[in-house]
Amino acid sequence: MGILKSSILRKVAMALSGLFLVVFLIQHFTINFSSVISPSTFNQWSHFMGYHGLVQFVLQPILIFGIVFHFVMGFILEIQNKKSRGVPYAQFKGSKNASWVSRNMIISGGVVLLFLVLHFIDFWIPEMEHKYVEGSMFNAELIDEQRYYEELVHKFEPYWRVIVYVLSFVFLSMHLYHGFSSSFQTLGLKNSVKKSLLLVTRAFAIVIPLGFIVIALYHHLFSVHHLPYP
């Protein structure tokens, strides 16, 4: 019974942490998509997020903890599932009982994790160096509020990076698509409520990753081919 309770608690924690990270995904998408609509708005929002004390010293650590917690919990649950599969039982029929995505959440999650590592290398680490090594966080003379848009466009010039981003968001879509369903089931939502939420969340799982893909392709095409921005 103790092991069962521990497993259930881990699944609930996994579900809640995933839903928590969705909030940050929406915020991240909103800011990044503004770069397609209005570079000046993107610069303003990026500067606010980069230098506001509440964001930097409270929300950012919470986000990093949430990411680490979600993926660590995911790996723990995958190990548990593999152990349970080692015990034969009549009703287990592999792919007949579950889709490829549901049986390979660890793969889609692993791809997303690798993408986050690349994303941190591309954007977060250079930002930390600029603010804390070069000292712009504490020296107003070093602050450039207009640099964010140019830095974003520059990152999407290499075609290989765009390919990696596109593939990563395809896997993110698959991960979200099943993750929402799994979370609602773990949290014990009523079928009527779950069905209504699934319609919205499955649309979310497609639209948001697709939006990120559009951002990457948009900046790559306009920066590399020197097309006039609308």
Rosetta silent file (secondary structure, phi, psi, omega in degrees, C-alpha in Angstrom):
SEQUENCE: MGILKSSILRKVAMALSGLFLVVFLIQHFTINFSSVISPSTFNQWSHFMGYHGLVQFVLQPILIFGIVFHFVMGFILEIQNKKSRGVPYAQFKGSKNASWVSRNMIISGGVVLLFLVLHFIDFWIPEMEHKYVEGSMFNAELIDEQRYYEELVHKFEPYWRVIVYVLSFVFLSMHLYHGFSSSFQTLGLKNSVKKSLLLVTRAFAIVIPLGFIVIALYHHLFSVHHLPYP
SCORE:     score description
SCORE:     0.000 S_00000001
   1 L     0.000  -38.414  179.678    0.000    0.000    0.000 S_00000001
   2 H   -63.155  -41.904  178.779    2.873    2.383    0.810 S_00000001
   3 H   -64.128  -40.878 -179.844    4.452    1.801   -2.607 S_00000001
   4 H   -62.161  -47.110  179.202    1.074    2.330   -4.293 S_00000001
   5 H   -61.232  -40.794  179.455    0.502    5.626   -2.473 S_00000001
   6 H   -62.114  -42.132  179.964    4.021    6.748   -3.366 S_00000001
   7 H   -64.594  -43.222  179.401    3.398    5.963   -7.034 S_00000001
   8 H   -63.906  -43.575  179.637    0.091    7.836   -7.052 S_00000001
   9 H   -62.679  -38.489  178.127    1.627   10.849   -5.348 S_00000001
  10 H   -65.921  -40.444  178.571    4.433   10.919   -7.890 S_00000001
  11 H   -65.468  -40.523  177.162    1.965   10.786  -10.754 S_00000001
  12 H   -64.203  -44.118  178.394   -0.063   13.622   -9.239 S_00000001
  13 H   -62.107  -39.271  177.930    3.105   15.670   -8.718 S_00000001
  14 H   -62.962  -44.723 -178.627    4.099   14.935  -12.317 S_00000001
  15 H   -64.869  -46.482 -177.876    0.689   16.033  -13.597 S_00000001
  16 H   -66.358  -39.650  179.799    0.605   19.240  -11.534 S_00000001
  17 H   -66.700  -36.376  177.423    4.168   20.205  -12.469 S_00000001
  18 H   -65.014  -45.436  178.821    3.347   19.667  -16.155 S_00000001
  19 H   -65.251  -34.022  177.019    0.249   21.848  -15.962 S_00000001
  20 H   -63.950  -42.189 -179.062    2.285   24.454  -14.071 S_00000001
  21 H   -68.839  -24.356  176.944    4.892   24.553  -16.856 S_00000001
  22 H   -61.272  -35.334  178.536    2.133   25.103  -19.423 S_00000001
  23 H   -60.833  -44.273  178.370    1.560   28.550  -17.889 S_00000001
  24 H   -69.784  -31.148  176.730    5.168   29.497  -18.566 S_00000001
  25 H   -64.174  -41.553  178.103    4.920   28.010  -22.052 S_00000001
  26 H   -63.174  -44.605  179.607    2.002   30.348  -22.817 S_00000001
  27 H   -63.168  -42.770 -178.752    3.933   33.335  -21.481 S_00000001
  28 H   -65.613  -41.374  179.180    7.035   32.368  -23.442 S_00000001
  29 H   -65.373  -42.847 -179.229    5.048   31.905  -26.638 S_00000001
  30 H   -58.227  -46.546 -179.685    3.257   35.245  -26.243 S_00000001
  31 H   -65.987  -45.141 -177.637    6.511   37.166  -25.919 S_00000001
  32 H   -68.165  -36.336 -179.799    8.228   35.320  -28.762 S_00000001
  33 H   -69.796  -23.856  176.504    5.295   35.616  -31.132 S_00000001
  34 H   -63.468  -22.168  178.814    5.311   39.385  -30.588 S_00000001
  35 H   -67.279  -24.638  177.466    8.631   39.371  -32.490 S_00000001
  36 H   -79.976  -31.744 -175.041    6.673   38.463  -35.616 S_00000001
  37 H   -91.542  -46.957 -175.152    4.100   41.207  -35.086 S_00000001
  38 L  -148.950  102.848  178.681    6.060   44.051  -33.483 S_00000001
  39 H   -55.766  -37.373 -178.908    9.844   44.033  -32.893 S_00000001
  40 H   -65.770  -39.358  177.319    9.555   47.043  -30.562 S_00000001
  41 H   -65.840  -41.259  177.684    6.990   45.221  -28.398 S_00000001
  42 H   -60.017  -43.661  177.975    9.228   42.154  -28.325 S_00000001
  43 H   -62.145  -42.869 -179.012   12.146   44.311  -27.157 S_00000001
  44 H   -64.495  -47.709 -178.552   10.040   45.944  -24.444 S_00000001
  45 H   -67.344  -39.647  179.989    8.653   42.689  -23.091 S_00000001
  46 H   -65.231  -40.991  178.931   12.011   40.924  -23.266 S_00000001
  47 H   -64.712  -41.050  178.255   13.712   43.769  -21.415 S_00000001
  48 H   -60.933  -47.500 -178.864   11.033   43.725  -18.717 S_00000001
  49 H   -66.495  -28.947 -176.513   11.379   39.974  -18.247 S_00000001
  50 H   -83.414  -19.471 -173.870   15.164   40.233  -18.238 S_00000001
  51 H  -127.203   -5.817  177.429   15.559   42.981  -15.665 S_00000001
  52 L   -75.022  129.973 -174.748   12.533   42.970  -13.388 S_00000001
  53 H   -59.323  -41.188 -178.997   13.586   41.759   -9.943 S_00000001
  54 H   -62.876  -40.638 -179.748   10.469   39.644   -9.334 S_00000001
  55 H   -68.202  -46.632 -174.201   10.945   37.816  -12.624 S_00000001
  56 H   -71.446  -41.723 -170.431   14.686   37.294  -12.234 S_00000001
  57 H  -104.726   -5.977  177.814   14.944   36.361   -8.577 S_00000001
  58 H  -122.152  -61.216 -175.045   11.574   34.700   -7.884 S_00000001
  59 H   -69.058  -38.839 -178.797    9.819   33.459  -11.024 S_00000001
  60 H   -64.133  -46.792  176.080   12.945   32.353  -12.893 S_00000001
  61 H   -61.572  -36.554  178.447   14.215   30.065  -10.084 S_00000001
  62 H   -63.895  -42.021  179.421   10.687   28.637   -9.725 S_00000001
  63 H   -62.990  -46.092 -179.428   10.584   27.922  -13.460 S_00000001
  64 H   -62.979  -42.315  176.878   13.989   26.208  -13.451 S_00000001
  65 H   -61.582  -42.467 -179.847   12.989   24.129  -10.436 S_00000001
  66 H   -61.830  -40.647  178.548    9.710   23.201  -12.146 S_00000001
  67 H   -64.203  -49.552 -179.221   11.522   22.047  -15.282 S_00000001
  68 H   -61.244  -44.754 -178.482   14.060   19.955  -13.351 S_00000001
  69 H   -61.239  -45.384 -176.776   11.355   18.512  -11.093 S_00000001
  70 H   -62.262  -44.803 -177.217    9.080   17.551  -14.004 S_00000001
  71 H   -74.707  -37.100  176.867   11.792   15.747  -15.943 S_00000001
  72 H   -63.605  -44.623  178.851   13.311   14.012  -12.921 S_00000001
  73 H   -62.891  -36.296  178.156    9.859   12.814  -11.879 S_00000001
  74 H   -62.466  -43.415  178.949    9.254   11.649  -15.446 S_00000001
  75 H   -66.964  -37.665  178.135   12.390    9.511  -15.439 S_00000001
  76 H   -63.141  -45.572  179.649   11.495    8.066  -12.023 S_00000001
  77 H   -65.572  -35.025  177.862    8.012    7.087  -13.215 S_00000001
  78 H   -64.847  -40.395  177.433    9.469    5.565  -16.388 S_00000001
  79 H   -62.803  -42.128  177.774   11.766    3.371  -14.284 S_00000001
  80 H   -61.732  -43.205 -179.145    8.765    2.333  -12.190 S_00000001
  81 H   -63.275  -39.776  179.138    6.753    1.509  -15.313 S_00000001
  82 H   -64.364  -38.340  177.839    9.568   -0.635  -16.722 S_00000001
  83 H   -65.279  -41.004 -179.096    9.742   -2.555  -13.470 S_00000001
  84 H   -68.827  -31.633  178.111    5.983   -3.127  -13.498 S_00000001
  85 H   -70.029  -19.831  179.513    6.111   -4.317  -17.110 S_00000001
  86 L   -71.390  -14.191  177.833    8.586   -6.941  -16.002 S_00000001
  87 L   -94.711  113.937 -176.181    5.761   -8.658  -14.153 S_00000001
  88 L   -68.029  137.706  172.725    3.714  -10.629  -16.706 S_00000001
  89 L  -149.487  150.909 -165.120   -0.031  -10.231  -16.682 S_00000001
  90 L   -63.034  -31.346 -170.260   -2.654  -11.353  -19.148 S_00000001
  91 L   -87.055   -7.943 -179.728   -4.110   -8.016  -20.160 S_00000001
  92 L   -75.859  118.963 -177.782   -0.914   -6.287  -21.281 S_00000001
  93 L  -128.585   26.052  174.874   -0.909   -6.165  -25.076 S_00000001
  94 H    58.834 -124.588 -174.477    1.616   -3.444  -25.808 S_00000001
  95 H   -64.756  -17.735  178.062    0.558   -1.178  -28.654 S_00000001
  96 H   -70.742  -23.964 -178.884   -2.976   -2.615  -28.620 S_00000001
  97 L   -96.793  -16.709 -175.389   -3.557   -0.946  -25.248 S_00000001
  98 L  -154.277  154.209  178.600   -1.818    2.356  -25.896 S_00000001
  99 L   -74.978  166.567  178.361   -0.596    4.618  -28.675 S_00000001
 100 H   -60.164  -41.178 -177.886    3.064    5.009  -29.590 S_00000001
 101 H   -62.841  -46.158 -178.315    3.120    8.480  -28.017 S_00000001
 102 H   -65.602  -32.451  179.948    1.683    7.305  -24.703 S_00000001
 103 H   -82.449  -11.266 -176.499    4.154    4.391  -24.572 S_00000001
 104 L  -130.274   37.470  177.279    7.114    6.617  -25.427 S_00000001
 105 H   -60.059  -30.073  179.711    6.540    9.776  -23.410 S_00000001
 106 H   -65.894  -31.279  178.894   10.091    9.371  -22.133 S_00000001
 107 H   -73.057  -50.683  178.806   11.366    9.738  -25.709 S_00000001
 108 H   -62.104  -39.124  177.197    9.340   12.846  -26.521 S_00000001
 109 H   -65.639  -37.908  178.249   10.205   14.258  -23.100 S_00000001
 110 H   -64.511  -39.994  177.407   13.888   13.486  -23.658 S_00000001
 111 H   -63.728  -43.476  178.384   13.870   15.326  -26.985 S_00000001
 112 H   -62.536  -38.871  178.581   12.204   18.320  -25.349 S_00000001
 113 H   -63.717  -44.107  177.185   14.798   18.215  -22.568 S_00000001
 114 H   -62.524  -38.457  176.794   17.659   18.214  -25.091 S_00000001
 115 H   -62.517  -41.332  179.069   15.984   21.105  -26.861 S_00000001
 116 H   -62.538  -37.189  176.099   15.800   23.037  -23.584 S_00000001
 117 H   -60.532  -47.185  177.808   19.538   22.491  -23.106 S_00000001
 118 H   -62.093  -41.428 -178.905   20.151   23.968  -26.581 S_00000001
 119 H   -63.845  -39.498  177.359   17.724   26.802  -25.843 S_00000001
 120 H   -65.117  -41.213  178.600   19.546   27.622  -22.606 S_00000001
 121 H   -64.779  -39.705 -177.639   22.866   27.622  -24.464 S_00000001
 122 H   -69.633  -42.649 -169.219   21.431   29.834  -27.207 S_00000001
 123 H  -121.258  -48.958 -170.988   19.671   32.414  -25.082 S_00000001
 124 H   -69.887  -47.155 -178.505   19.781   31.966  -21.309 S_00000001
 125 H   -63.542  -47.030  175.950   23.531   31.535  -20.778 S_00000001
 126 H   -59.212  -35.220  178.973   24.514   34.516  -23.006 S_00000001
 127 H   -66.982  -41.700  178.369   21.890   36.577  -21.163 S_00000001
 128 H   -64.813  -39.087  177.720   23.319   35.587  -17.769 S_00000001
 129 H   -63.376  -43.409 -178.800   26.824   36.449  -18.965 S_00000001
 130 H   -64.050  -40.075 -174.649   25.683   39.849  -20.217 S_00000001
 131 H   -82.673  -39.614 -170.995   23.864   40.689  -16.995 S_00000001
 132 H  -109.238  -25.889  176.502   26.096   39.214  -14.315 S_00000001
 133 H   -88.162  -51.169  176.977   29.554   38.783  -15.865 S_00000001
 134 L   -74.860  -26.200  171.644   29.615   41.942  -17.947 S_00000001
 135 L    97.264   16.720 -177.593   27.531   43.651  -15.265 S_00000001
 136 L   -69.381  -20.781  179.414   24.560   45.167  -17.114 S_00000001
 137 L   -64.222  -27.400 -175.467   22.194   44.022  -14.361 S_00000001
 138 L  -121.399    7.579  179.875   23.781   46.549  -12.024 S_00000001
 139 L  -133.375  104.738 -175.447   25.143   49.117  -14.486 S_00000001
 140 H   -59.898  -27.602 -177.913   22.547   51.138  -16.407 S_00000001
 141 H   -68.367  -21.709 -178.401   25.145   52.295  -18.936 S_00000001
 142 H   -92.579   -3.108 -177.549   25.555   48.730  -20.218 S_00000001
 143 L   -80.917  129.019  175.509   21.836   48.156  -20.774 S_00000001
 144 L  -122.428  102.223 -174.564   20.676   47.995  -24.371 S_00000001
 145 L   -74.792   -8.705 -175.978   16.888   47.733  -24.472 S_00000001
 146 L  -107.315    6.594 -172.576   16.817   47.255  -28.261 S_00000001
 147 H   -81.405  -18.880 -168.223   19.216   44.321  -28.613 S_00000001
 148 H   -65.683  -42.401 -176.930   16.778   41.433  -28.136 S_00000001
 149 H   -64.880  -45.959  179.831   15.166   41.379  -31.561 S_00000001
 150 H   -62.943  -38.635  178.283   18.463   41.410  -33.457 S_00000001
 151 H   -64.831  -39.671  178.961   19.834   38.652  -31.225 S_00000001
 152 H   -63.947  -48.136 -179.493   16.739   36.536  -31.864 S_00000001
 153 H   -60.695  -41.697 -178.577   16.931   36.951  -35.641 S_00000001
 154 H   -62.318  -37.234 -178.828   20.645   36.152  -35.619 S_00000001
 155 H   -64.350  -29.594 -176.020   20.044   32.867  -33.775 S_00000001
 156 L   -94.885   11.902  176.361   17.707   31.638  -36.491 S_00000001
 157 L   -70.333  -45.449 -179.758   20.077   32.282  -39.402 S_00000001
 158 L   -67.704  130.458 -177.164   21.679   28.766  -39.396 S_00000001
 159 H   -66.364  -33.116 -177.761   19.364   26.285  -41.114 S_00000001
 160 H   -63.929  -35.476  179.575   20.456   23.430  -38.834 S_00000001
 161 H   -68.490  -38.021  178.401   19.203   25.279  -35.759 S_00000001
 162 H   -64.281  -42.110  178.075   15.840   25.875  -37.403 S_00000001
 163 H   -60.490  -44.849  179.196   15.561   22.160  -38.252 S_00000001
 164 H   -61.379  -43.664  179.696   16.361   21.233  -34.647 S_00000001
 165 H   -63.179  -44.643 -177.777   13.775   23.719  -33.362 S_00000001
 166 H   -62.483  -48.590  179.587   11.086   22.466  -35.742 S_00000001
 167 H   -62.346  -38.627 -179.409   11.649   18.799  -34.854 S_00000001
 168 H   -63.836  -39.548 -179.440   11.746   19.641  -31.152 S_00000001
 169 H   -75.358  -24.457  171.755    8.400   21.381  -31.306 S_00000001
 170 H   -64.765  -44.325  177.941    6.882   18.444  -33.165 S_00000001
 171 H   -68.333  -34.780  176.280    7.921   16.247  -30.241 S_00000001
 172 H   -61.981  -41.088  178.940    6.660   18.885  -27.799 S_00000001
 173 H   -60.058  -45.317  178.840    3.277   18.730  -29.532 S_00000001
 174 H   -64.017  -40.548 -179.113    3.135   14.961  -29.112 S_00000001
 175 H   -64.433  -43.987  178.989    4.244   15.234  -25.500 S_00000001
 176 H   -66.733  -41.462 -175.185    1.583   17.829  -24.697 S_00000001
 177 H   -56.894  -46.969  178.372   -1.117   15.975  -26.612 S_00000001
 178 H   -83.298  -32.268 -176.240   -0.835   12.889  -24.459 S_00000001
 179 H   -60.470  -40.521  178.040    0.402   14.713  -21.359 S_00000001
 180 H   -61.321  -48.563 -179.106   -2.839   16.652  -20.921 S_00000001
 181 H   -59.320  -44.398 -179.701   -4.947   13.501  -21.178 S_00000001
 182 H   -64.730  -40.121 -179.514   -2.710   11.663  -18.727 S_00000001
 183 H   -64.306  -44.910 -179.260   -2.743   14.581  -16.280 S_00000001
 184 H   -63.838  -37.413  178.325   -6.533   14.851  -16.271 S_00000001
 185 H   -67.467  -42.030  179.684   -6.840   11.111  -15.697 S_00000001
 186 H   -63.427  -38.984 -178.428   -4.307   11.219  -12.845 S_00000001
 187 L   -78.548   -3.893  174.268   -6.130   14.118  -11.182 S_00000001
 188 L    71.495   34.909  179.744   -9.379   12.148  -11.315 S_00000001
 189 L   -71.545  148.869  177.805  -11.474   14.634  -13.260 S_00000001
 190 L   -63.448  150.711 -177.383  -15.016   13.640  -14.177 S_00000001
 191 H   -58.220  -39.522 -179.572  -15.474   12.319  -17.703 S_00000001
 192 H   -65.104  -41.881  178.083  -17.721   15.222  -18.728 S_00000001
 193 H   -68.430  -42.721 -178.027  -15.162   17.778  -17.490 S_00000001
 194 H   -62.854  -41.808 -179.916  -12.264   15.811  -18.966 S_00000001
 195 H   -62.850  -41.339  179.054  -13.870   15.615  -22.411 S_00000001
 196 H   -65.867  -43.389 -179.364  -14.461   19.369  -22.494 S_00000001
 197 H   -67.943  -35.023 -178.329  -10.929   20.148  -21.363 S_00000001
 198 H   -63.886  -35.713  178.393   -9.405   17.684  -23.826 S_00000001
 199 H   -60.408  -43.669 -178.846  -10.910   19.535  -26.777 S_00000001
 200 H   -72.069  -46.916 -174.277   -9.229   22.759  -25.668 S_00000001
 201 H   -70.522  -31.948  177.254   -5.932   21.246  -24.542 S_00000001
 202 H   -70.897  -34.387  173.252   -5.485   19.122  -27.666 S_00000001
 203 H   -65.181  -40.567  176.943   -5.978   22.222  -29.779 S_00000001
 204 H   -59.774  -43.747 -177.062   -3.402   23.907  -27.530 S_00000001
 205 H   -63.918  -21.052  178.097   -0.986   21.002  -28.037 S_00000001
 206 H   -96.172  -46.819 -172.576   -1.129   21.602  -31.791 S_00000001
 207 H   -68.289  -45.884 -175.682   -1.453   25.397  -32.078 S_00000001
 208 H   -65.986  -51.985  175.540    1.269   26.485  -29.621 S_00000001
 209 H   -59.082  -38.555  177.530    4.099   24.262  -30.971 S_00000001
 210 H   -62.556  -37.813  176.835    3.008   25.162  -34.501 S_00000001
 211 H   -62.357  -41.466  176.912    3.234   28.832  -33.513 S_00000001
 212 H   -63.818  -37.921  177.380    6.810   28.344  -32.308 S_00000001
 213 H   -63.158  -42.175  178.136    7.642   26.650  -35.615 S_00000001
 214 H   -59.999  -41.634  179.220    6.202   29.626  -37.497 S_00000001
 215 H   -60.136  -47.836 -178.359    8.405   31.985  -35.447 S_00000001
 216 H   -62.940  -47.618 -178.919   11.564   30.013  -36.270 S_00000001
 217 H   -66.012  -39.239 -179.493   10.764   29.708  -39.990 S_00000001
 218 H   -58.914  -52.508 -176.843    9.684   33.346  -40.234 S_00000001
 219 H   -71.132  -31.575  177.235   12.922   34.753  -38.844 S_00000001
 220 H   -66.171  -48.198 -177.448   15.068   32.271  -40.756 S_00000001
 221 H   -64.338  -43.541 -177.141   13.499   33.086  -44.123 S_00000001
 222 H   -74.298  -32.697 -178.041   13.552   36.838  -43.681 S_00000001
 223 H   -79.507  -41.794 -175.990   17.067   37.001  -42.205 S_00000001
 224 H   -75.889  -42.633 -176.385   18.811   34.566  -44.580 S_00000001
 225 L   -93.742    2.936  175.668   17.091   35.595  -47.800 S_00000001
 226 L    54.074   40.068  176.707   16.982   39.270  -46.833 S_00000001
 227 L   -76.139  149.106  178.984   13.291   39.524  -47.610 S_00000001
 228 L   -69.897  126.782  178.582   11.551   42.760  -46.644 S_00000001
 229 L   -67.295  143.760 -179.125    9.741   42.364  -43.325 S_00000001
 230 L   -60.488    0.000    0.000    6.008   43.078  -43.555 S_00000001
